[in-house]
Short mmCIF file of C-alpha atoms in Angstrom, two decimals:
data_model
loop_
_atom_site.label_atom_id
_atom_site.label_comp_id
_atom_site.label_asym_id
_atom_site.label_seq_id
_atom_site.Cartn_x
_atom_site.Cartn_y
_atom_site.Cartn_z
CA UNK A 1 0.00 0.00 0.00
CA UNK A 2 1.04 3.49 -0.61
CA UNK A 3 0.03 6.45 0.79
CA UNK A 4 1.06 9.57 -0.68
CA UNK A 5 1.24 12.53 1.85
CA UNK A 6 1.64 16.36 1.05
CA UNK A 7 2.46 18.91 3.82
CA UNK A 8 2.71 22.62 2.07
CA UNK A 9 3.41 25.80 4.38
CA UNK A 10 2.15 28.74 2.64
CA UNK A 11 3.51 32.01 3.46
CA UNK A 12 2.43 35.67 2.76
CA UNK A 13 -1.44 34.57 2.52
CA UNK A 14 -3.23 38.40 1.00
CA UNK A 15 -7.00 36.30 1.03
CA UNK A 16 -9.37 36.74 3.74
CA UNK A 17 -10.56 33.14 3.45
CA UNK A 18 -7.65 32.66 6.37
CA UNK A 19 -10.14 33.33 8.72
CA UNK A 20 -13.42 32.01 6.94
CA UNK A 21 -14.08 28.76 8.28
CA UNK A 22 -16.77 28.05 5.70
CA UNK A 23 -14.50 28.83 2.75
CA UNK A 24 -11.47 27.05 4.00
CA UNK A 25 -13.62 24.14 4.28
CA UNK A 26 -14.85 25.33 0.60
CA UNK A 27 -11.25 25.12 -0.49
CA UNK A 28 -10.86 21.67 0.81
CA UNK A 29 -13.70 20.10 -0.76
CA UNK A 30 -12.52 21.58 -4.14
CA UNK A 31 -9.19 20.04 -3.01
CA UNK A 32 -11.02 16.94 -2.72
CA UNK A 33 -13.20 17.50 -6.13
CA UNK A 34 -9.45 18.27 -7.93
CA UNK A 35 -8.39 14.42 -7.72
CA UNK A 36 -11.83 12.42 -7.47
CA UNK A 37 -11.73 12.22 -3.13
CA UNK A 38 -14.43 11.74 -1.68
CA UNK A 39 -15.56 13.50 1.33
CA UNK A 40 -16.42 11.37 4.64
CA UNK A 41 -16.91 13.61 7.24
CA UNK A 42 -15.72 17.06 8.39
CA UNK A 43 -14.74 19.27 11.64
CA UNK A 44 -13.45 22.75 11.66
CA UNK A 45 -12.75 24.75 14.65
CA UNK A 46 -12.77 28.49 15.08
CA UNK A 47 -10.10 30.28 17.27
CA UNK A 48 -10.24 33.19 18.73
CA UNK A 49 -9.58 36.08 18.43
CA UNK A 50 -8.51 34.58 14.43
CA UNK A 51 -7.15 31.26 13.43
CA UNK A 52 -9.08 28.79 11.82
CA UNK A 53 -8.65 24.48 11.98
CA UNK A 54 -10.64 23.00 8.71
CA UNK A 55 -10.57 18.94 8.71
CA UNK A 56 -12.15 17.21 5.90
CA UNK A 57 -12.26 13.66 6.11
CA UNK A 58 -12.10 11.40 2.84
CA UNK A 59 -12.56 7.99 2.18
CA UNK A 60 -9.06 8.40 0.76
CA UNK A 61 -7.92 9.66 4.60
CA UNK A 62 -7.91 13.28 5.23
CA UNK A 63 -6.94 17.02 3.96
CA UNK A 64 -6.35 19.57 7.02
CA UNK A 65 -5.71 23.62 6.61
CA UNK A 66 -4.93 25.15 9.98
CA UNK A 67 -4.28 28.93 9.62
CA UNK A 68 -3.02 31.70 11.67
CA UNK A 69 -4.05 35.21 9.75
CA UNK A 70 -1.71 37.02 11.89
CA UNK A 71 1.57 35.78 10.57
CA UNK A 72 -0.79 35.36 7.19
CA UNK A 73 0.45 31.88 7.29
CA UNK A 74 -1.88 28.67 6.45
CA UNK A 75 -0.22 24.81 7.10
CA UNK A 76 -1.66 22.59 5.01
CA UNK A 77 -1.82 18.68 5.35
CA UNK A 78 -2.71 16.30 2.81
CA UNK A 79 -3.20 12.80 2.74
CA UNK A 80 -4.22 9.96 0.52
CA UNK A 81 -4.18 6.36 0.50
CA UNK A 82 -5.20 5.87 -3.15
CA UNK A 83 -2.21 5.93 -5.20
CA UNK A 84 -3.94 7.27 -7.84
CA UNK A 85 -4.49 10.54 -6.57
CA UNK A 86 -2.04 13.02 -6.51
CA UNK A 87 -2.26 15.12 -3.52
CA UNK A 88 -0.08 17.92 -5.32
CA UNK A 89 -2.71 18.10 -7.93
CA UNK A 90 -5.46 18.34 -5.03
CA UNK A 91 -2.90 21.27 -3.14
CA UNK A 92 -3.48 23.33 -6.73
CA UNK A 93 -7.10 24.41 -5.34
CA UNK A 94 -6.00 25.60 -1.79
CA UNK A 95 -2.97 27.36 -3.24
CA UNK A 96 -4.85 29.40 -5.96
CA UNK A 97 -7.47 30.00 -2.81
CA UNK A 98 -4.84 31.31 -0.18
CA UNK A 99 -3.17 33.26 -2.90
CA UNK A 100 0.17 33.01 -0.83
CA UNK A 101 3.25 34.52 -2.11
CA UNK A 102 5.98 31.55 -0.76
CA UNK A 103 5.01 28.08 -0.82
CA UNK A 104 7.31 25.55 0.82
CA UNK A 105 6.10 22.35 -0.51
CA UNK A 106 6.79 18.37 0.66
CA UNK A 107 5.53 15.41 -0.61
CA UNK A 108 6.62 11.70 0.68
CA UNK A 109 5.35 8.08 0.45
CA UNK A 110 4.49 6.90 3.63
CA UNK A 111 3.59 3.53 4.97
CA UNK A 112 5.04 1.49 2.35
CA UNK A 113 5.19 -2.88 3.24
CA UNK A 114 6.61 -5.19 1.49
CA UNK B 1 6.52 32.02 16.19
CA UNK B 2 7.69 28.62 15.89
CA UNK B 3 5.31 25.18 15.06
CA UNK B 4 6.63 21.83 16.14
CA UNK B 5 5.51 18.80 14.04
CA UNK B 6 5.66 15.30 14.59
CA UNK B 7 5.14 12.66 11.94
CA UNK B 8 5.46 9.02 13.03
CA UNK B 9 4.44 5.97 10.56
CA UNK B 10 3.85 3.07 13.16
CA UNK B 11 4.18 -0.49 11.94
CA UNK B 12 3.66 -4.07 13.19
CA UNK B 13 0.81 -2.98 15.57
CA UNK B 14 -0.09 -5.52 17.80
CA UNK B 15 -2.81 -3.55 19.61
CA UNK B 16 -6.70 -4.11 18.51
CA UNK B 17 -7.32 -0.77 19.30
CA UNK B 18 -6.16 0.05 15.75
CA UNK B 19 -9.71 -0.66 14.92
CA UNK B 20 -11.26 0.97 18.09
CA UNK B 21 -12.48 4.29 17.89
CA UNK B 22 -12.89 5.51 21.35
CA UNK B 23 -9.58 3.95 22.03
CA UNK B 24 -7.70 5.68 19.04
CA UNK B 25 -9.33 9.14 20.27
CA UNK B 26 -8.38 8.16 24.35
CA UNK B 27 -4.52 7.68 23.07
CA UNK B 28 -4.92 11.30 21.22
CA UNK B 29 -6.37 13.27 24.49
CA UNK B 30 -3.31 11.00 26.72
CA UNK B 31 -0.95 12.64 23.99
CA UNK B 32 -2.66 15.85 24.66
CA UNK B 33 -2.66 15.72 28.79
CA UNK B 34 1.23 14.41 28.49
CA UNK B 35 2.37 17.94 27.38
CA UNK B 36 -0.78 19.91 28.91
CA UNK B 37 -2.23 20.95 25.59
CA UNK B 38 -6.07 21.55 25.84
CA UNK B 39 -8.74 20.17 24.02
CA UNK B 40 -10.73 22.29 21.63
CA UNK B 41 -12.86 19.82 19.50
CA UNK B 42 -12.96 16.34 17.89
CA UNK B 43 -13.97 14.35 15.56
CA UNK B 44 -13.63 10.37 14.45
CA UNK B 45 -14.54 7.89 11.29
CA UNK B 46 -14.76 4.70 10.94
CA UNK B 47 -13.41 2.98 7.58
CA UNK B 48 -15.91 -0.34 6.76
CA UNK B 49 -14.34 -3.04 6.42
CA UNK B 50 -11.83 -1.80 8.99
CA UNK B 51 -10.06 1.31 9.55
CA UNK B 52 -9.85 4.93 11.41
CA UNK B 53 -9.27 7.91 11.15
CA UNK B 54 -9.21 9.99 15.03
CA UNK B 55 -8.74 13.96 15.46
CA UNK B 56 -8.32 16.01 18.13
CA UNK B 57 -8.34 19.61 17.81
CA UNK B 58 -6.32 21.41 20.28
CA UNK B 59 -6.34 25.17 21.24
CA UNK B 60 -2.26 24.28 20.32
CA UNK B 61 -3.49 22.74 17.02
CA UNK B 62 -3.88 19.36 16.57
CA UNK B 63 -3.11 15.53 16.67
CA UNK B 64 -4.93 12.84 14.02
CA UNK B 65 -3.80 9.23 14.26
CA UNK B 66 -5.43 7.01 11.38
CA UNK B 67 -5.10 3.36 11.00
CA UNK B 68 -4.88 0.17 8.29
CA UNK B 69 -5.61 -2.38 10.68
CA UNK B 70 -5.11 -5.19 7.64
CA UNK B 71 -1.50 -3.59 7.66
CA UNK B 72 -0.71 -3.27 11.05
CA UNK B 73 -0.20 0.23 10.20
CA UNK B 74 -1.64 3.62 12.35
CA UNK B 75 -0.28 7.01 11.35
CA UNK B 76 0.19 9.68 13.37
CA UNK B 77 0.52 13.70 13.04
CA UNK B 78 0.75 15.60 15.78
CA UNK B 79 1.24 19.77 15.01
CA UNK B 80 1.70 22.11 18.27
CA UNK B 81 1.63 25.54 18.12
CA UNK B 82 2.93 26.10 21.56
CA UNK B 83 6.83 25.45 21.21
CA UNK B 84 6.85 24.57 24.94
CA UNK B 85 5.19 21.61 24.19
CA UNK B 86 7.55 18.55 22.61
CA UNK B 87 5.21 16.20 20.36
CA UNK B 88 7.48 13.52 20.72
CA UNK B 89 6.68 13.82 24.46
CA UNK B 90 2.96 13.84 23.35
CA UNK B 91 3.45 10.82 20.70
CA UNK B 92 4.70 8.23 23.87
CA UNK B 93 1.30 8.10 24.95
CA UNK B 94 0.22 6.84 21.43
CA UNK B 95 2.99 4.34 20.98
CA UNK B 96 2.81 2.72 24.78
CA UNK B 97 -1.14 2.64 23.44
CA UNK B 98 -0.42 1.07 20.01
CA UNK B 99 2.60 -1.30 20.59
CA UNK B 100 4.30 -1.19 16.81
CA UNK B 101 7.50 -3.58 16.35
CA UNK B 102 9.17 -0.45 14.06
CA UNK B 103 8.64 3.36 14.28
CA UNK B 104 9.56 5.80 11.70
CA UNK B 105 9.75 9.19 13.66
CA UNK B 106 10.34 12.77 11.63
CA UNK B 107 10.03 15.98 13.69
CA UNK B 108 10.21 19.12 12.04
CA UNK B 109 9.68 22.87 12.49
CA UNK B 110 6.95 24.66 10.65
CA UNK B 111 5.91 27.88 9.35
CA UNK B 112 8.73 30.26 11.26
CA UNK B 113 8.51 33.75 10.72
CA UNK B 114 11.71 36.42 11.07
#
């Protein structure tokens, strides 16, 4: 089994979706819609006073945005146990979302047996 | 500010709990309690045939610990915003819990700003 796992830091975020729990969660499910995922369930969490945790569950595991708006900085976790889907190809809808002007960007294989 | 991150592929787990919900999300909030983060909010899935997927939303961020019980596998992220708090010191309550034969263990540091 592989599971393919994307963790992106994205710096210098201008949007003010960083905050928006709705539309983070928006830019997850299009996430989701960009590689054929299919959502399973779903938390987000609201911080105060700004920060925002989005958690969309797939069947293909999970995609997570946390985000504090004060450093305009959003951490973004993707991952997905169907080898098919790419989760850099997914990352292309929260990164045109979050309109960020550095992206530091890591993808690995993870859980890998012989 | 500075954002510790913990990413730790378990294998060989002997533990049934890899299929136990309420057990998954117990390890998470003894993870949480070993450093002192807080809970903020939750939520869990259960895979059919077999599988989970367990998230616990801390005012520090978050840990998620999802499972391939037909692998032996659980992964685990753990992401605390609070650089007082050491995940790894959070993560030995989930691997006493889960009993793997082999740990693959990669801390990093996330998202600093000058």
């Amino acid at each position: 089994m592989k599971i393919r796992h994307l963790l992106a830091d994205l710096h210098g975020c201008t949007a003010p979706l960083l905050d928006d729990v709705d539309a983070l969660l928006g830019l997850l499910r299009a996430a989701a819609a960009n590689v054929g995922a299919h959502e399973y369930g779903r938390t987000t969490a609201r911080y105060v006073p700004h920060g925002v945790t989005a958690v969309l569950i797939l069947a293909e595991s999970h995609m997570i945005v946390s985000t504090w708006p004060e450093h305009r900085l959003a951490l973004v976790e993707i991952l997905l146990c169907n080898e098919d889907m790419d989760p850099e190809e997914a990352f292309g809808a929260i990164r045109e979302g979050l309109v960020p002007d550095h992206v530091e960007l890591h993808q690995t294989v993870r859980g890998i047996h012989p």
